XYZ file of C-alpha atoms in Angstrom:
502
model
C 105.472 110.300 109.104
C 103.467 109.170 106.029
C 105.457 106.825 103.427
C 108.055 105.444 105.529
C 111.920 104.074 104.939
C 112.750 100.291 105.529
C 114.733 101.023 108.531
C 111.859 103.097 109.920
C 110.074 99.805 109.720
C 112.709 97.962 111.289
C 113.357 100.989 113.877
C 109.651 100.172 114.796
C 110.011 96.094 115.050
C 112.215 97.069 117.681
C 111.022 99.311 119.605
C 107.807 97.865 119.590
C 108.288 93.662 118.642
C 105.396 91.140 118.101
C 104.730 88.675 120.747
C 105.855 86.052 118.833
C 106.918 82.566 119.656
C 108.876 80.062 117.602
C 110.443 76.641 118.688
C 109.309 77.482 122.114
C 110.987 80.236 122.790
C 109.613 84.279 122.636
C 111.184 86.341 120.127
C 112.770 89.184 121.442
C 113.567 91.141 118.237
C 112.692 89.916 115.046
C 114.970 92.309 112.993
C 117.638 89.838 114.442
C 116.443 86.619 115.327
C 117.156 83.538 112.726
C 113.968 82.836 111.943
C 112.705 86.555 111.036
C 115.407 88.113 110.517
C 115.839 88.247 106.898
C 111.847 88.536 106.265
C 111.746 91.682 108.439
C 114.910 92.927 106.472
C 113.174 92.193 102.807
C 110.017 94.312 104.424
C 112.374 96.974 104.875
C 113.520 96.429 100.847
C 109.555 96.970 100.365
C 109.313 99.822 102.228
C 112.584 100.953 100.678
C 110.810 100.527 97.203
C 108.256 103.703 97.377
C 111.285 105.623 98.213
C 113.108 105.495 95.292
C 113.227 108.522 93.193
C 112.955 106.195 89.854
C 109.422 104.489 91.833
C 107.913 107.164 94.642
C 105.239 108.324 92.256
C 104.350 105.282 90.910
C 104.490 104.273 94.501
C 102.892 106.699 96.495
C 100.543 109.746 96.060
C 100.319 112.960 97.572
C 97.883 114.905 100.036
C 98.031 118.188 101.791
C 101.868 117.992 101.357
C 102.167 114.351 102.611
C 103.455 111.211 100.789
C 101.621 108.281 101.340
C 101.411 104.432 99.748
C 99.177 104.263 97.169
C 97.576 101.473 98.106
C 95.929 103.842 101.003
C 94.843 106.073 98.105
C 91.058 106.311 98.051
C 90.025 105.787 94.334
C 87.800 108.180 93.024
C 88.225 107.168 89.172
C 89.204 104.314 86.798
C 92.718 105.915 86.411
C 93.065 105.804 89.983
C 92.281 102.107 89.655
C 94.478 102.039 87.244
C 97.845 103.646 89.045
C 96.594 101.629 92.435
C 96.987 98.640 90.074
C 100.365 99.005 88.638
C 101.414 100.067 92.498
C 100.257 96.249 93.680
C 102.277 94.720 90.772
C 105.427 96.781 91.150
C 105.434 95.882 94.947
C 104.569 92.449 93.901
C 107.392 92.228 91.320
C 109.756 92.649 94.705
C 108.824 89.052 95.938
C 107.652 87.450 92.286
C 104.587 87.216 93.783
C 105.489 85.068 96.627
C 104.028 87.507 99.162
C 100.706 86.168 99.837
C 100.099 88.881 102.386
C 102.323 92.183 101.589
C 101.452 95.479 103.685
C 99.192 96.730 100.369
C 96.899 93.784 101.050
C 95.214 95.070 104.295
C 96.034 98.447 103.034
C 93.214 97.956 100.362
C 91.163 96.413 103.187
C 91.293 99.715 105.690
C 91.256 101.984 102.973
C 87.542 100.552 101.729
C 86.286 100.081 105.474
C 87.599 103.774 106.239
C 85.834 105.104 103.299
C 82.378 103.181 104.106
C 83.021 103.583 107.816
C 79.575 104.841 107.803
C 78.258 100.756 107.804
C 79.357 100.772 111.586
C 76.962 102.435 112.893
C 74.309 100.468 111.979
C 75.418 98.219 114.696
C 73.467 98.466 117.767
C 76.178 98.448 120.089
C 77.584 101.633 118.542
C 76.825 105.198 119.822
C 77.118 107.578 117.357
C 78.396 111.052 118.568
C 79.967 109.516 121.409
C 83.624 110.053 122.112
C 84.822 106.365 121.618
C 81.987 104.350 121.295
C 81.256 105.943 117.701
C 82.175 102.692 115.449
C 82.175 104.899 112.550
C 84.227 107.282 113.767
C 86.770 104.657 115.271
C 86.882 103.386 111.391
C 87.901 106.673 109.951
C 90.595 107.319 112.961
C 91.983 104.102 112.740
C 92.099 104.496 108.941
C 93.820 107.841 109.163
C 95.904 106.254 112.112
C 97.284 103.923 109.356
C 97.454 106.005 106.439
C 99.344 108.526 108.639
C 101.839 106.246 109.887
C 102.001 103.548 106.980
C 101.867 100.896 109.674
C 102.145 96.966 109.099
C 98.941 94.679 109.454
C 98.115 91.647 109.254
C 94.850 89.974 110.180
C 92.966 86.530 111.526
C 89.614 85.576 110.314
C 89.002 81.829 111.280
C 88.112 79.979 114.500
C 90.715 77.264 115.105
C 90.013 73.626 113.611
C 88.828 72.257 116.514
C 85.241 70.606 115.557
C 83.414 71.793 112.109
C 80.520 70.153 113.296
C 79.739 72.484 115.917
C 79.101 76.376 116.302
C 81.651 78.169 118.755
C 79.224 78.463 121.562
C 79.201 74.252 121.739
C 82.838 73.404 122.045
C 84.188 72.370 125.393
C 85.369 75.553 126.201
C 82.826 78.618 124.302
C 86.340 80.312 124.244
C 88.292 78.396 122.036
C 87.391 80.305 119.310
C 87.332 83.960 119.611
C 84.861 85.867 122.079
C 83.737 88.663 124.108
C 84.233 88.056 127.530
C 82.683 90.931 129.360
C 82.000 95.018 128.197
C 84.140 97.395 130.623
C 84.382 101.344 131.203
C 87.191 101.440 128.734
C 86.889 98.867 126.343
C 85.836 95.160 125.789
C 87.673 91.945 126.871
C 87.917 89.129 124.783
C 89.463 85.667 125.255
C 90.081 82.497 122.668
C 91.938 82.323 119.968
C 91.835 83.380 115.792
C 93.448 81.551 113.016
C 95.747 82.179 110.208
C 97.889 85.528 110.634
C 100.329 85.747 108.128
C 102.684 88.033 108.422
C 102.706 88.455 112.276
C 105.881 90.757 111.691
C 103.861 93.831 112.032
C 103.075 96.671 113.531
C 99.134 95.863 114.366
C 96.526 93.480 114.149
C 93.258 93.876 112.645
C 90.662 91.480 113.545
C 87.748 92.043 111.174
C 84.377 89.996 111.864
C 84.949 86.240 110.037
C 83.827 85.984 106.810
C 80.595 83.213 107.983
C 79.896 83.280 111.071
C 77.422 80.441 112.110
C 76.081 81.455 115.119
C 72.363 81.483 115.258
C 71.839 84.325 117.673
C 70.823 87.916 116.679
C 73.744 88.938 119.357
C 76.312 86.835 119.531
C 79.953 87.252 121.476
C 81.420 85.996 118.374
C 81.104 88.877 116.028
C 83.353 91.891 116.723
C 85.731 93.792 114.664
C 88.917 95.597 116.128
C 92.446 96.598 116.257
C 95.358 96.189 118.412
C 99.234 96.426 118.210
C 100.997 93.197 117.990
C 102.192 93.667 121.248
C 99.319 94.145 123.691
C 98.844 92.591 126.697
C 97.971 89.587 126.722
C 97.943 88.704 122.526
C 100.408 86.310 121.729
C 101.217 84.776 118.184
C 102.128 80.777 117.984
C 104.136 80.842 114.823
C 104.373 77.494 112.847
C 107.802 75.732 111.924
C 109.906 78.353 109.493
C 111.333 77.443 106.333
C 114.260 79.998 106.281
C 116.344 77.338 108.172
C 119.578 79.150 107.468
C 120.297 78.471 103.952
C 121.296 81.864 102.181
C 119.902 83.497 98.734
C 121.928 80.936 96.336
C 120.447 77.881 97.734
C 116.729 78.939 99.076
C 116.318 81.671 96.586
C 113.074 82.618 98.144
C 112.475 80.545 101.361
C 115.452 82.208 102.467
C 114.076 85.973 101.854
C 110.033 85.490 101.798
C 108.676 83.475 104.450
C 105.826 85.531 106.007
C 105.070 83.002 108.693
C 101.746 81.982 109.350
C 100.324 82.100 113.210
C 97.453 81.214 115.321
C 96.732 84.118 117.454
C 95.924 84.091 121.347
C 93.972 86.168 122.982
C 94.657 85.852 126.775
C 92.086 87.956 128.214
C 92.870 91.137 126.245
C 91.716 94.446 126.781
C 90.380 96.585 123.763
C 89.713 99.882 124.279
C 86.598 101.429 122.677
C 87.934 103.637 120.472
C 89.636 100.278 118.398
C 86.266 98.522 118.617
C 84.545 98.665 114.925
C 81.855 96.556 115.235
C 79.932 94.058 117.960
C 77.518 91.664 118.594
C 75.609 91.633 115.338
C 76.279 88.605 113.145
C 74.556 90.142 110.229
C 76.337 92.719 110.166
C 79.787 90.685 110.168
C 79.095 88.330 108.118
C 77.943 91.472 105.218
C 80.855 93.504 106.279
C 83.629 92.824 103.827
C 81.002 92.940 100.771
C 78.889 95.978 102.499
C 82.183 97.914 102.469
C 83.496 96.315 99.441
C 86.424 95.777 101.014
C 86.103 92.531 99.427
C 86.582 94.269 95.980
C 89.617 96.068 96.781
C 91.651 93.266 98.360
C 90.833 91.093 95.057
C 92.084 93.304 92.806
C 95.195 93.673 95.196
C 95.212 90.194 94.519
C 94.371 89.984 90.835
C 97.908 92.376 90.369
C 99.389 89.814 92.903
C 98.856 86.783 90.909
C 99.529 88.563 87.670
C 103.302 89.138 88.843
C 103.249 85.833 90.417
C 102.406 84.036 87.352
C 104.971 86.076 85.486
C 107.646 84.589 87.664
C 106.443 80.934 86.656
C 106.351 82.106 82.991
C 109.873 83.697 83.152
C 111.279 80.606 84.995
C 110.327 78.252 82.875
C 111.276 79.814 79.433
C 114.597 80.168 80.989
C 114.729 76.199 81.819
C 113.814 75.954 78.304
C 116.600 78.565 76.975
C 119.641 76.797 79.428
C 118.787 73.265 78.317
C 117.456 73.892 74.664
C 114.918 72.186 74.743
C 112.508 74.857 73.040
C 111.744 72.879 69.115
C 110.260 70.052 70.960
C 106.253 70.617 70.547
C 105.347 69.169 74.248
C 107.908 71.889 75.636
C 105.914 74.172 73.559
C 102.576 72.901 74.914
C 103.952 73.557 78.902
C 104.843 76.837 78.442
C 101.814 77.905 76.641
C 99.737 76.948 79.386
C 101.244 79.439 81.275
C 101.136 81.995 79.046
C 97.289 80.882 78.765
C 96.832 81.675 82.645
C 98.693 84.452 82.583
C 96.696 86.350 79.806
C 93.130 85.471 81.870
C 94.407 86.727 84.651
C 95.640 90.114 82.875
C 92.473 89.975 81.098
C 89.935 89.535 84.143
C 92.528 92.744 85.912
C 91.439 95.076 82.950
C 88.029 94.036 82.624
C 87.516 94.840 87.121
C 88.849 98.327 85.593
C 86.965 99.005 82.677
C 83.679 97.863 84.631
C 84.169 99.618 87.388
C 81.565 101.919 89.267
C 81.285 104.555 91.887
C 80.204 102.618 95.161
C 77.627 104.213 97.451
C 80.590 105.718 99.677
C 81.931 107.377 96.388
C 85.057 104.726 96.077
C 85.943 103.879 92.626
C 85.083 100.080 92.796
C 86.387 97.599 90.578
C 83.918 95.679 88.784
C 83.214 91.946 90.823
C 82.097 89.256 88.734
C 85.671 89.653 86.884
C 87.294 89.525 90.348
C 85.382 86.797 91.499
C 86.039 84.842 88.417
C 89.467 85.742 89.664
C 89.262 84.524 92.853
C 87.940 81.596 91.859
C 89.672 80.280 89.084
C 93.673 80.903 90.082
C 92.911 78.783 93.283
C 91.821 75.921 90.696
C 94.798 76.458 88.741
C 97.391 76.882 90.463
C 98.739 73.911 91.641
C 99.749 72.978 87.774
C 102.050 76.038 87.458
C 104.656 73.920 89.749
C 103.811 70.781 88.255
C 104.684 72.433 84.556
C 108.198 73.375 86.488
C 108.822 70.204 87.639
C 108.012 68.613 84.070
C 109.892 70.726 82.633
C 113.414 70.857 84.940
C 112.689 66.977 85.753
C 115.882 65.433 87.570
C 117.592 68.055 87.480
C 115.152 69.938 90.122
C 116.137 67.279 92.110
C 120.227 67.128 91.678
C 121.259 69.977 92.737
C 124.734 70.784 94.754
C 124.718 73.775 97.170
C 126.744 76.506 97.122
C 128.715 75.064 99.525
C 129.298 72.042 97.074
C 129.845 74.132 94.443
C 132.798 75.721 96.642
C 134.477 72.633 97.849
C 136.754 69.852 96.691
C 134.355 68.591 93.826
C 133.381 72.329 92.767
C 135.181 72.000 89.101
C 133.813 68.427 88.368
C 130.540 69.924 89.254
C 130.780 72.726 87.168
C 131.816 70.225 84.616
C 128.993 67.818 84.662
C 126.119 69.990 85.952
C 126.254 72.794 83.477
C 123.928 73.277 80.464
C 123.745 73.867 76.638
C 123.120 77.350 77.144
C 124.428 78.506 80.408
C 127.044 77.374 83.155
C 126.478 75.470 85.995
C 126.945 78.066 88.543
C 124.098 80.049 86.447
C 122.064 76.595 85.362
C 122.063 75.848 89.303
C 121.252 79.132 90.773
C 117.616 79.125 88.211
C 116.886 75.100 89.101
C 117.419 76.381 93.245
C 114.716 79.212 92.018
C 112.217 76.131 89.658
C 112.572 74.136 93.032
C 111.964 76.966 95.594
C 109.031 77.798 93.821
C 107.725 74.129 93.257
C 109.190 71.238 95.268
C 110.756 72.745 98.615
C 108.900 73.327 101.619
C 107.984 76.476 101.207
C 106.878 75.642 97.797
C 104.607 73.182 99.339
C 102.881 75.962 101.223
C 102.772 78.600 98.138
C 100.684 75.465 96.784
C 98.188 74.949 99.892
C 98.042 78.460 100.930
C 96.739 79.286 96.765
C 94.354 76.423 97.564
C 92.548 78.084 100.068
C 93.750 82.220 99.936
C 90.284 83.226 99.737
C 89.110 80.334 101.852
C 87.276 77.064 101.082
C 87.044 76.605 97.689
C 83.324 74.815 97.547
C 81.845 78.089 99.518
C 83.917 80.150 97.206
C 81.805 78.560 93.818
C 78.724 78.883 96.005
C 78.898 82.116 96.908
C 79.434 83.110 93.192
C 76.576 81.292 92.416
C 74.618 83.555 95.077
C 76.166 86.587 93.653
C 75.809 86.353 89.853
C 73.453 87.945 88.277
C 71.973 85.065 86.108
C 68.804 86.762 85.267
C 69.714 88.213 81.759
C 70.785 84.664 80.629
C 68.386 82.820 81.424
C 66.062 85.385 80.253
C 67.455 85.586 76.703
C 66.956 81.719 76.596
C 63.297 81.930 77.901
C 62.905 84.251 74.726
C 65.262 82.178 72.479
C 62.932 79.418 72.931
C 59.292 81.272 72.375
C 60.337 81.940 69.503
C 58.273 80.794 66.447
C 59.711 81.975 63.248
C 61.424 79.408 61.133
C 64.562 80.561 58.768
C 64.002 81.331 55.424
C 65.977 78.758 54.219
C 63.693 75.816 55.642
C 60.585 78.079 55.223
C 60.741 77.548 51.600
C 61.668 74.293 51.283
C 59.052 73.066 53.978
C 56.991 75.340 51.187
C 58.087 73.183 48.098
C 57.204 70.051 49.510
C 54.005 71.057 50.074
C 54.050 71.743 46.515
C-alpha cells in the first residue's frame, strides 16, 4: 500500500474505528460523528497532500518501486535531513502549525527506534532469535509494518495525575498508572491507564516506555514498550470536551478543522501479543530509550520544522492586522511584529544549525545535531505564550467584536459591513482574518495551543535540567580556567606600568 490517499485513511477509520468516547457516549465512526468528523476529513487533506503531482516528491521517497512518506525515510546524509525537513514544514504549512501531533511526528519516532532496534535486546526479557520474543526484531517488523502501510499513531507517555508524591507501585490501586499484570503464552497483559494521546483518530497506538520513570526497582511492571491498534480489546480512549462545537470554517477558522483531541487511555486488562512487545521490565533501559535511539533527535527536528511554520502563521497574521487597519508607521506596531520576526529567525536558525551539525549515529542514521534542538525545545515553550498576546495587542477590541457569519447574513448584515470594515479591506475579509487572530489566541482552542506549547516536551523545569545534564560545558569552562592563568599584561599597560617606574 505504501503512501496512501485521504480516503484510504478514512476507508480505514471505518473499517477499523478507535474506541473512543465523547460526552458519554462511544463513537461509532469518527469519519461521521460531530465531534471528529471534520478532523478525520482534514487527515484525509494530509494524506491527500503527498499525492499531489505538484508535492509527491517533495513528499515522499522511493524504495524498491514503492512510494512512501518521507518522514519514514531513514536519513543517511545531511541532504536527507534536509528534504525530511522541508517534508515536516510543507505538511505543517497544511494546519499553520496547529497540529501539535501530525502522523510525521511518530513517524520520526518509529523510523529512529526501527533503525536502532538493535537497543532492544539488551533487555533481559528479550530472546533474541526467538520467533516473537526477539524485541529487536519486533522493532524492525513493526517499523516496516508502518512504513508499509503508512498507518496513523499516536502515543501516551504519562501516568495519570493522581499523586506526584508517590511512585506508581504506592497509589491505592498499583494499577492506576500503567502495568504489567501477568506474562502469558502469547503475549503480556497489562491493566491501568496512560495519559495524554493526542490524536486518538488513528490507526494504532504506540506506547513507548515514559520518559522518567521513578520506580526504584531493577524490574519493575512499569516499564514496557508496545503497540496495539486503537481498537483492541479492552483499550478504550476517554476523550476530553471538543472544541469543534459545530461552528464552520468562517467562524472557527481552525477549531473547526484542527482539533486533534487529547485522551487518557484505558487499558482494561489488554492482551499484547509478543511480537508488539519492544521492551520490558528494565527501567534503565526505558528511561535511556528515546535518547539511546535518538528518537529524541528526530521528533525535535520534526518539531523544530513544526514551530517554524507555526510561527510563520503568527507572523503572517499579524502583518495582515497591521495592513487591514493601517496601522504599520506607528513605531510600537513596529516593535510587535519584530518580535516575531525575532522568534521566527532563531527558530530557522537553530533548524539549520541541527543540519549543518549533524553526525552519523552509531545505527548509521543521519542525526541532527542536539544542543541546537534542545535549545529548541527549550526555548519556544518559554516563548510562546507572547505570540498570542502580540495578536491580541495588536487586533485589541476588535478580536473581541466580531459578528458570525450568520450575523453577517441576516437582517443587520449591511450595517455590519458598514461599521465593521477596515482601512484596507472589507468587513467580510477584515472579519474572516480577526475569526483566524482569535482562533489562534483567545478561543478555546487557542487556550490549549497555549498550554499544550507549555508543556509539548513535558515539564519545563526537568526540560532546563536535563539540558544542563546534557551539555557539554567542559570546553567553556576550560577556556576560562586558562583565561584566568594567564599572566601576560598588554602592551599598552606594560609600558606605562614601565614609565612610572621611570
Amino acid at each position: 500500500m505504501a503512501a496512501i490517499t485521504g480516503q484510504q485513511f478514512l476507508d480505514r477509520l471505518r473499517q477499523n474505528p478507535p474506541t473512543l468516547y465523547i460526552d458519554g457516549q462511544r463513537v461509532q465512526d469518527p469519519t461521521t460523528h460531530p465531534a471528529t468528523r471534520n478532523m478525520a476529513h482534514s487527515l484525509a487533506g494530509l494524506y491527500d497532500l503527498q499525492n499531489q503531482p505538484d508535492l509527491r516528491e517533495k513528499l515522499t521517497y522511493e524504495e524498491n518501486g514503492q512510494r512512501y512518506p518521507m518522514s519514514l525515510m531513514v536519513p543517511r546524509s545531511q541532504e536527507d535531513l534536509a528534504r525530511i525537513g522541508e517534508a515536516h514544514r510543507i505538511r505543517a504549512n497544511y494546519s499553520l502549525g496547529f497540529l501539535g501531533r501530525a502522523p510525521d511526528y511518530m513517524n520520526a519516532n518509529v523510523m529512529a527506534a526501527g533503525a536502532g532496534a538493535e537497543y532492544f535486546n539488551q533487555c533481559s526479557a528479550s530472546q533474541p532469535g526467538s520467533e516473537k520474543r526477539d524485541f529487536a526484531a519486533n522493532m524492525r517488523r513493526y517499523a516496516e509494518l508502518v512504513r508499509e502501510h503508512d498507518l496513523c499513531l499516536t502515543h501516551a507517555l504519562t501516568n495519570p495525575q493522581v499523586n506526584r508524591a508517590k511512585q506508581a507501585s504506592e497509589m491505592p490501586d498499583p494499577y492506576i498508572a500503567l502495568g504489567v499484570v501477568e506474562e502469558r503464552e502469547d503475549g503480556i497483559l497489562v491493566r491501568g491507564a496512560r495519559m495524554m494521546a493526542t490524536l486518538p483518530i488513528a490507526d494504532e497506538i504506540l506506547v513507548f516506555p515514559s520518559t522518567v520513570l521513578k520506580e526504584n526497582a531493577d524490574k519493575s511492571r512499569y516499564a514496557m514498550g508496545f503497540a496495539l491498534p486503537t481498537n483492541a480489546p479492552g483499550l478504550s480512549f476517554q476523550c476530553r470536551e471538543p472544541f469543534d462545537i459545530g461552528r464552520g470554517p468562517e467562524d472557527h477558522p481552525l477549531g473547526s478543522r484542527f482539533d486533534e483531541q487529547d485522551a487518557f487511555v484505558i487499558f482494561d486488562d489488554v492482551l499484547v501479543p509478543w511480537e508488539r512487545v519492544f521492551l520490558l521490565y528494565d527501567v534503565e533501559l526505558a528511561n535511556k530509550a528515546y535518547a539511546a535511539t535518538d528518537a529524541v533527535l528526530h521528533m525535535a527536528y520534526q518539531v523544530v520544522n513544526l514551530k517554524i511554520a507555526k510561527t510563520e502563521a503568527f507572523l503572517g497574521t499579524a502583518q495582515s492586522i497591521v495592513n487591514a487597519i493601517g496601522s504599520g508607521q506607528f513605531q510600537h506596531v513596529q516593535s510587535k511584529v519584530a518580535e516575531i520576526i525575532i522568534m521566527l529567525e532563531i527558530m530557522k536558525a537553530l533548524e539549520v544549525a541541527a543540519v549543518a551539525g549533524a553526525t552519523v549515529n552509531e545505527y548509521g542514521v543521519m542525526t541532527p545535531a542536539r544542543g541546537p534542538l534542545d535549545a529548541a525545545r527549550n526555548y519556544y515553550p518559554a516563548m510562546y505564550a507572547r505570540l498570542p498576546e502580540l495578536l491580541q495587542l495588536l487586533g485589541a477590541s476588535g478580536i473581541i467584536m466580531m459578528p458570525s457569519q450568520a450575523d453577517r447574513e441576516g437582517p443587520l448584515g449591511p450595517q455590519i459591513a458598514k461599521y465593521l470594515q477596515a482601512g484596507n479591506a472589507s468587513a467580510e475579509d477584515r472579519l474572516k482574518l480577526f475569526r483566524l487572530a482569535w482562533d489562534m489566541s483567545m478561543s478555546s482552542f487557542g487556550g490549549r495551543q497555549s498550554l499544550y506549547e507549555k508543556f509539548f516536551f513535558g515539564d519545563p523545569v526537568r526540560m532546563h535540567s536535563a539540558l544542563y545534564e546534557v551539555y557539554d560545558k567542559g570546553p567553556a569552562v576550560e577556556r576560562i580556567g586558562q583565561f584566568l592563568k594567564r599572566s601576560e599584561k598588554p602592551q599598552a599597560a606594560q609600558s606605562q606600568s614601565e614609565g612610572v617606574t621611570a
